[in-house]
Tab-separated table of C-alpha atoms in Angstrom:
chain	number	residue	atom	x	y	z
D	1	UNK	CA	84.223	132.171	96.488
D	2	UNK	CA	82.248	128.890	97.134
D	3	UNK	CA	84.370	125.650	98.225
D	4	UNK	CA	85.257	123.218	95.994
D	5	UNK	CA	87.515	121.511	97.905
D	6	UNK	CA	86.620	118.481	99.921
D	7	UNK	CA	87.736	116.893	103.405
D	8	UNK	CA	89.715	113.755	101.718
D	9	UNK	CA	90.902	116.223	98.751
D	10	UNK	CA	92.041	119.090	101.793
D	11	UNK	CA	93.487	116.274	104.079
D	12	UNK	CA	95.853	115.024	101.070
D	13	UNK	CA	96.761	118.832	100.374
D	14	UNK	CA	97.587	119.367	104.432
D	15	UNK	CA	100.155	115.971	103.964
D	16	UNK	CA	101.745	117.342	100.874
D	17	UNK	CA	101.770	120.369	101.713
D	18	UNK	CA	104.047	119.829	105.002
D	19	UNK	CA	105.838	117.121	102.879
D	20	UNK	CA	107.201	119.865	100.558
D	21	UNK	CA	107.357	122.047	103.055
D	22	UNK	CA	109.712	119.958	105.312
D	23	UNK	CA	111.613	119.103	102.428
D	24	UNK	CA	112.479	122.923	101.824
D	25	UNK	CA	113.483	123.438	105.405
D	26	UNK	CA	115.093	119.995	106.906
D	27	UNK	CA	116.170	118.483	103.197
D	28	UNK	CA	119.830	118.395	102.087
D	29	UNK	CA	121.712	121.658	102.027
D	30	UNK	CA	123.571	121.145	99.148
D	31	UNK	CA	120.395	121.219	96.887
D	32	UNK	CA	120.417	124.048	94.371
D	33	UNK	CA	116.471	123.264	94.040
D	34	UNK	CA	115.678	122.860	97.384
D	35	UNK	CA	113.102	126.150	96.934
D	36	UNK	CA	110.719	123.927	95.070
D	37	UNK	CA	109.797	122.395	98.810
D	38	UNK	CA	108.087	125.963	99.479
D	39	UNK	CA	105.683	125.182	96.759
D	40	UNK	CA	104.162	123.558	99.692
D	41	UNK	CA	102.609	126.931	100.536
D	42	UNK	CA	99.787	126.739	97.354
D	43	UNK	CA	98.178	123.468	98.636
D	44	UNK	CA	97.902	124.289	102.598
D	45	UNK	CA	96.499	127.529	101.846
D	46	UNK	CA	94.061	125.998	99.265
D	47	UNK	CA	93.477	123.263	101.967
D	48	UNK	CA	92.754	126.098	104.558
D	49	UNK	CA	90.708	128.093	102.971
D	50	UNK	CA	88.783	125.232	101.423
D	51	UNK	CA	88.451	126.664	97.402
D	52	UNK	CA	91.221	125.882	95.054
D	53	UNK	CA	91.321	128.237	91.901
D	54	UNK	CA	92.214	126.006	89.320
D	55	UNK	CA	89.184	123.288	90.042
D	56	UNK	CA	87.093	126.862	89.321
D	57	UNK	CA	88.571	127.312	85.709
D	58	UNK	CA	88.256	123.397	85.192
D	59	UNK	CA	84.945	123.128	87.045
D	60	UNK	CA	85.457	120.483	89.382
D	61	UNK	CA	84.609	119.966	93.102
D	62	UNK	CA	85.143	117.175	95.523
D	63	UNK	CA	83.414	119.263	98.287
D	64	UNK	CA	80.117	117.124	98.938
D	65	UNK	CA	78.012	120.083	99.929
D	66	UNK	CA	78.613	121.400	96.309
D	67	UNK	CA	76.718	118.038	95.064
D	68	UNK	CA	73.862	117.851	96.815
């Protein structure tokens, strides 16, 4: 499990991340989808643990150490 995940790409998965996550938990109670907020999970724990599954099957990486 190598990263592939960068500090600009892992930064802008922390914000959303929280975003949806917020959403879920503070966001209007009369929403019938308000469970799509804990969606939120998928890109802080990609963020944390700095590898993202899907850029492996596409073969992409923003982390710079993977460049060089």
């Amino acid at each position: 499990m190598n990263a592939n995940v960068g500090g600009i790409d892992r930064i802008l998965r922390i914000v959303a991340g929280l975003a949806l996550l917020a959403f879920a938990f503070f966001g209007p109670a009369d929403l019938s989808w308000k469970w799509v907020g804990y969606i939120g999970v998928v890109p802080l724990l990609t963020a944390l643990m700095g590898w993202c599954p899907a850029y492996t099957l596409i073969g992409v990486s923003t982390c710079p150490a993977k460049r060089a």
